[in-house]
Coordinates of C-alpha atoms and ligand atoms in Angstrom, one line a residue:
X1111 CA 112.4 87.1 99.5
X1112 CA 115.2 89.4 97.5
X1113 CA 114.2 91.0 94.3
X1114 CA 117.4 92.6 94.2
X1115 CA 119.3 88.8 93.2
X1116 CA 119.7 89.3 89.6
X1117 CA 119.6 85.9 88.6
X1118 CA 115.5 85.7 89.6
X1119 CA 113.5 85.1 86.4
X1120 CA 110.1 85.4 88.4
X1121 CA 109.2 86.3 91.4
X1122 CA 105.6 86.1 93.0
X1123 CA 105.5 88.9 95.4
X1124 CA 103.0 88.2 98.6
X1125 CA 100.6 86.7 96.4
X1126 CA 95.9 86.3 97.9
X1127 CA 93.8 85.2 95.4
X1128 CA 90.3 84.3 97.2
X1129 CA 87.3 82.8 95.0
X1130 CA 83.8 84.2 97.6
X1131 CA 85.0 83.3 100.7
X1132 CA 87.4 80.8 99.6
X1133 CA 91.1 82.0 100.2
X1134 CA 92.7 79.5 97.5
X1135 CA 96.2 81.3 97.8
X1136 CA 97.6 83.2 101.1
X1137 CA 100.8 84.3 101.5
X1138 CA 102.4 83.4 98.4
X1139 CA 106.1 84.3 97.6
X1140 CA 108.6 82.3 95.9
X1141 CA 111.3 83.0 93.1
X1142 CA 112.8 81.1 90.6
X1143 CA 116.1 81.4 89.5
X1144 CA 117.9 81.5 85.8
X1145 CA 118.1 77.9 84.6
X1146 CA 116.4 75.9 87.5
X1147 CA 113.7 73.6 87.6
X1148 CA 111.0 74.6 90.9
X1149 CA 108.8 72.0 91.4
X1150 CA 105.1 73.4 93.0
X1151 CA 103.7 70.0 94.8
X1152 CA 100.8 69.6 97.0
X1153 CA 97.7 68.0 97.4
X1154 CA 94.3 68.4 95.0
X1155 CA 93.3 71.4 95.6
X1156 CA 95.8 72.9 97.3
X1157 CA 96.2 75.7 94.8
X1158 CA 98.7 74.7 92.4
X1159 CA 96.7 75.3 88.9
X1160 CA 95.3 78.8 90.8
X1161 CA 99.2 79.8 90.9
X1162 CA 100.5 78.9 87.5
X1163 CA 97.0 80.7 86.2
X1164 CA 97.9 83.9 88.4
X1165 CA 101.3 84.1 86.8
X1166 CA 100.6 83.7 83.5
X1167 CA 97.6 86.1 84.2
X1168 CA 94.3 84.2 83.4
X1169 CA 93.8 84.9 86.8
X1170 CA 94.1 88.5 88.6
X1171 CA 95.6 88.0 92.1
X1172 CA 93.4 89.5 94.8
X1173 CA 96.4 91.2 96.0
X1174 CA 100.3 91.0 95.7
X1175 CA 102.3 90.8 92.6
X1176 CA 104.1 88.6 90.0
X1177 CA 107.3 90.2 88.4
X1178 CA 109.0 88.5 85.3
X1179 CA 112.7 89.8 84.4
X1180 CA 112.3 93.0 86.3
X1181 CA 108.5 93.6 84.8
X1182 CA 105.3 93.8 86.7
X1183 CA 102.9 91.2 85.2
X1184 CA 99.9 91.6 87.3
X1185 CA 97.2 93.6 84.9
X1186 CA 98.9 92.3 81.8
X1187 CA 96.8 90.3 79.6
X1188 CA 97.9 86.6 79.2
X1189 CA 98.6 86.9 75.1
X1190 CA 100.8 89.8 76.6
X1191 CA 102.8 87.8 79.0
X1192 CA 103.1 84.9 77.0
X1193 CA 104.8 87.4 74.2
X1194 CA 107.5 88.8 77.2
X1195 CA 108.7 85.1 77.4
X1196 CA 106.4 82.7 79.2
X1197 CA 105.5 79.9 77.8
X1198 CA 102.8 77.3 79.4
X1199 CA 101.7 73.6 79.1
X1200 CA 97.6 73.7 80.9
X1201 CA 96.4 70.3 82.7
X1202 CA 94.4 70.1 80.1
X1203 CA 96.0 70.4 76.5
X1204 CA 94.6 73.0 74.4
X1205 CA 95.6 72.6 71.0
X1206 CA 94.0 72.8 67.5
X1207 CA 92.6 69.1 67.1
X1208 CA 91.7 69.3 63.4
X1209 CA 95.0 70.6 62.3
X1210 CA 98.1 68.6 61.7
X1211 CA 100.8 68.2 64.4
X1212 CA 103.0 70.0 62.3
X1213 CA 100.4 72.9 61.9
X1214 CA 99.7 72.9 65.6
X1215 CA 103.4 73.6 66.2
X1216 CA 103.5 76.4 63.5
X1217 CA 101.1 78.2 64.5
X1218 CA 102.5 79.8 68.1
X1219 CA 105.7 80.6 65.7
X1220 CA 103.2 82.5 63.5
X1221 CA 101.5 84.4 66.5
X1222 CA 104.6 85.4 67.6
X1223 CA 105.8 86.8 64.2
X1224 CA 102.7 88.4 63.4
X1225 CA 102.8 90.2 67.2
X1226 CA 104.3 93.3 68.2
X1227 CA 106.8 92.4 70.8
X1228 CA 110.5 92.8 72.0
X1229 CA 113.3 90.6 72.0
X1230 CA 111.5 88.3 69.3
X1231 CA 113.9 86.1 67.2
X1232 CA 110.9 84.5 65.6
X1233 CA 110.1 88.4 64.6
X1234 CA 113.3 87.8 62.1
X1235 CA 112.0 85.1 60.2
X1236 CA 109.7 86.1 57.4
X1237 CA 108.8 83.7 55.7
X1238 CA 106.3 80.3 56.3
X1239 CA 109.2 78.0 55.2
X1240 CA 111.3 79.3 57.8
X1241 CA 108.9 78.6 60.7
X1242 CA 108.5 74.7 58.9
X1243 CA 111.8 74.1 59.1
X1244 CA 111.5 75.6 62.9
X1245 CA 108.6 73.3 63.6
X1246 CA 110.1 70.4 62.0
X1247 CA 113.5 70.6 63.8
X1248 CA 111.0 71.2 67.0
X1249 CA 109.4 67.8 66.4
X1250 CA 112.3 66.1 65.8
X1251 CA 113.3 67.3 69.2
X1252 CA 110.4 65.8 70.8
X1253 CA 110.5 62.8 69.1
X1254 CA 106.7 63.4 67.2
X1255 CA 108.6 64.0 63.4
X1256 CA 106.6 61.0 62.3
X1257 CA 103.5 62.4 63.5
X1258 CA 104.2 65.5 61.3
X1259 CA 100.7 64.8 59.0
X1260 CA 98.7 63.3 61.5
X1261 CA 95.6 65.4 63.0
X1262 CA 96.6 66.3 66.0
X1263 CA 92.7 64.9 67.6
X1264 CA 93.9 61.5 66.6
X1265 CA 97.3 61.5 68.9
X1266 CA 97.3 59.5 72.2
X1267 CA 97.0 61.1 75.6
X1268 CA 101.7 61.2 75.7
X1269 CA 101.7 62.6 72.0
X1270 CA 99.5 65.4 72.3
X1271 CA 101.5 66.3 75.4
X1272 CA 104.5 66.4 73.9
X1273 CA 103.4 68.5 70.8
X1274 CA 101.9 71.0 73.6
X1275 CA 105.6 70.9 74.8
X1276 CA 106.9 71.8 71.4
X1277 CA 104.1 74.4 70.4
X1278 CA 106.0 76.1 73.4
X1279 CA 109.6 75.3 72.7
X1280 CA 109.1 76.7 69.2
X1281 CA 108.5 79.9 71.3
X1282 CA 111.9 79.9 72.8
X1283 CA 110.5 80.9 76.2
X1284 CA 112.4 82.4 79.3
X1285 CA 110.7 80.7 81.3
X1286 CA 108.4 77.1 80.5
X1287 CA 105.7 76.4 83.0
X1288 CA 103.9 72.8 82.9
X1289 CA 101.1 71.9 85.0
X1290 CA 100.8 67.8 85.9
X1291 CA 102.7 67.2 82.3
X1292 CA 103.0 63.4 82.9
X1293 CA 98.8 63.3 84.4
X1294 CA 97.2 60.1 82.7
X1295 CA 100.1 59.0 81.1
X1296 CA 101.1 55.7 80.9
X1297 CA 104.6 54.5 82.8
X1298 CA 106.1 54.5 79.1
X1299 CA 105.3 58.1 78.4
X1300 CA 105.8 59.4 82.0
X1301 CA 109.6 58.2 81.4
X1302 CA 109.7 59.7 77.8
X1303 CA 108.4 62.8 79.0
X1304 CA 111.2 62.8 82.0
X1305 CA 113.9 62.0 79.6
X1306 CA 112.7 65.1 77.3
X1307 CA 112.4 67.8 80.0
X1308 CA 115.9 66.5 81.6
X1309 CA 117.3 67.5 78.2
X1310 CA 115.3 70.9 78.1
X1311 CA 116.8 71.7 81.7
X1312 CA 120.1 70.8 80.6
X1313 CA 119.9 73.4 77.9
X1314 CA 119.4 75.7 81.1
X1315 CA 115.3 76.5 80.5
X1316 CA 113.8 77.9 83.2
X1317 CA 111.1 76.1 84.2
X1318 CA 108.6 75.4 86.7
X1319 CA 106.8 72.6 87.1
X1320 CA 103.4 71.4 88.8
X1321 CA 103.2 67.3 89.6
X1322 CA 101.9 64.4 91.0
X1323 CA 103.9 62.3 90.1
X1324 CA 106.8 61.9 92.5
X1325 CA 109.0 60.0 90.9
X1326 CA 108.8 63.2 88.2
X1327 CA 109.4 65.7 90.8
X1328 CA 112.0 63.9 91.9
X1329 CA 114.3 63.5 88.7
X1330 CA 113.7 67.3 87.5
X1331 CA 113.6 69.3 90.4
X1332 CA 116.2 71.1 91.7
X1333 CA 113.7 72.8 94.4
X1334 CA 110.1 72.3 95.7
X1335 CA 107.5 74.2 97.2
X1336 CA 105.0 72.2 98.9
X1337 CA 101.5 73.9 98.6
X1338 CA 98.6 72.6 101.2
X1339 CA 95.3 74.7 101.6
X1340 CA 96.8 77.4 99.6
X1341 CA 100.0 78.2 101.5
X1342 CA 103.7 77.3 101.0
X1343 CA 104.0 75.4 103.7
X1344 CA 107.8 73.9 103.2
X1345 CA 110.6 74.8 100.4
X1346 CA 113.8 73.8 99.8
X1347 CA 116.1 71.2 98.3
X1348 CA 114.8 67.6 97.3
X1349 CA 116.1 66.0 99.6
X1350 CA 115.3 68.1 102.9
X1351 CA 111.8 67.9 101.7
X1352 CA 111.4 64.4 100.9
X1353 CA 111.6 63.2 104.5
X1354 CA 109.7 66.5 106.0
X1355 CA 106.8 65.0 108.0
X1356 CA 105.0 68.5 107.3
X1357 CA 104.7 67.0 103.6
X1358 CA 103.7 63.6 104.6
X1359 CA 100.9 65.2 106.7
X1360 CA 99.8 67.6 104.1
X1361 CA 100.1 64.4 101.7
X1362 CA 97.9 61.9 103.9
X1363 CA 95.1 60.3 102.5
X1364 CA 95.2 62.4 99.6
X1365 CA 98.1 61.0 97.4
X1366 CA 99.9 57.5 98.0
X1367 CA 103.0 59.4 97.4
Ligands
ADP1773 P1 95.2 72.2 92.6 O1 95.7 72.6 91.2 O2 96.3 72.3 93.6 O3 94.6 70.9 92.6 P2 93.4 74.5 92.3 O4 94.3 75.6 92.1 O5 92.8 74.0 91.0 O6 94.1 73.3 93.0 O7 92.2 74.8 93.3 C1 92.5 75.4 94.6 C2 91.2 75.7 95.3 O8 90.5 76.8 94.6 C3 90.2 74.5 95.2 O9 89.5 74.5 96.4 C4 89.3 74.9 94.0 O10 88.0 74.3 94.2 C5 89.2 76.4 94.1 N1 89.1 77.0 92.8 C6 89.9 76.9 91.7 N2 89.5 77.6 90.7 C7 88.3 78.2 91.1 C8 87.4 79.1 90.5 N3 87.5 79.5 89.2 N4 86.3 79.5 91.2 C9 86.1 79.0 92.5 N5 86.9 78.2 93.1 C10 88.0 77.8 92.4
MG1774 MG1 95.6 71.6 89.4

């Protein structure tokens, strides 16, 4: 795939990651451009989670490469790459549940001005009331402003989600990575959290974005890579994959999809 298209944001280069004997990536390139939404689907276990954690290096690749914005990622500690621009929501929230929401959301804005890095806006803003008035506007954004004082153990399954999502907006990333954002959610939230990342996309985030839920993949994506037994096995454009029997094989008896 061409590294030399300027408008890539990140591209995994030939990426193997093998766990023993187990080859849980093979083969792996794909690139995503400024401002688009790539949807990774595929069933459990096909690799998905292994990707994101490759690229945002909590994983080292066994061999190939990841490059964000024209640097090489692979080696770089994840605190490092978060700090170049990428920002991530886990399957499994990690957040800080005896703190207040609002607290939760500061705090990334604090790493970030604390940390040595380049390009940092957040760098600019000395002092705490700046980053509240960040976090607050960041709340307001995803709707949780009411849940401002509230520990952040006590919110349901779609709130703490959605305060994950701001602790990363807050970071103004490059490039926002979210794996199974609507898993466990209730129909309610799921549409919520659809109507909230279609406005993120339409501020032209880069994202990419790991799901189930096809309904999700299918109002956000603007491409998909289908992963099955740790190989791309089709990309391209909604629609052309939708209808690809290759998917629906990969898909059987795994997912009603
Ligand atoms: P997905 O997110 O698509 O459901 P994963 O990336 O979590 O899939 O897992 C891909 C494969 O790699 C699975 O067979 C899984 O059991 C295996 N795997 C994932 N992480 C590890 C690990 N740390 N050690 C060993 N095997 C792993
Ligand atoms: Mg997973």
């Amino acid at each position: 795939m061409a590294t030399t298209d300027t408008n890539v944001v990140l591209h995994v280069d030939d990426v193997h990651k093998t766990f023993g004997g187990l080859h849980a990536l093979a083969d792996i390139d794909l690139s995503v451009r400024e401002g688009e939404t790539l949807a990774i689907i595929g069933p459990n276990g096909a690799g998905k989670s292994t990707l994101l954690n490759v690229i945002v290096g909590r994983l080292a690749p066994t061999s190939g490469a990841v490059v964000f914005d024209g640097q090489v990622l692979t080696g770089r500690q994840p605190h490092q790459i978060n700090q170049l621009g990428v920002a991530r929501v886990f399957q499994t929230p990690e957040i800080f549940p005896d703190l207040s929401v609002l607290q939760n959301v500061m705090t990334p804005a604090f790493a970030k001005r604390d940390g040595a890095f380049r390009l940092n806006f957040l760098k600019a803003l000395a002092s705490e009331r700046e980053i509240r008035e960040l976090a607050e506007e960041t709340l307001e954004d995803v709707g949780l402003e009411g849940h401002r004082n509230t520990h952040a153990g006590a919110l349901s399954r779609g709130d703490k989600r959605r305060m994950e999502l701001a602790m990363c907006l807050i970071q103004k990333p490059r490039l926002l990575l979210l794996d199974e954002p609507t898993a466990g959610m209730s129909r309610h939230d799921t549409n919520t959290t659809i109507e909230l990342l279609q406005k993120i996309k339409a501020r032209g985030m880069t994202k990419i974005i790991i799901e189930h839920d096809m309904h999700v993949v299918f109002s956000l994506a603007d491409r998909i890579s289908v992963l099955a037994g740790g190989r791309i096995i089709v990309e391209g454009l909604p629609d052309d994959v939708r209808g690809n029997p290759k998917v629906q094989e990969a898909y059987l008896g795994t997912v009603a999809a």
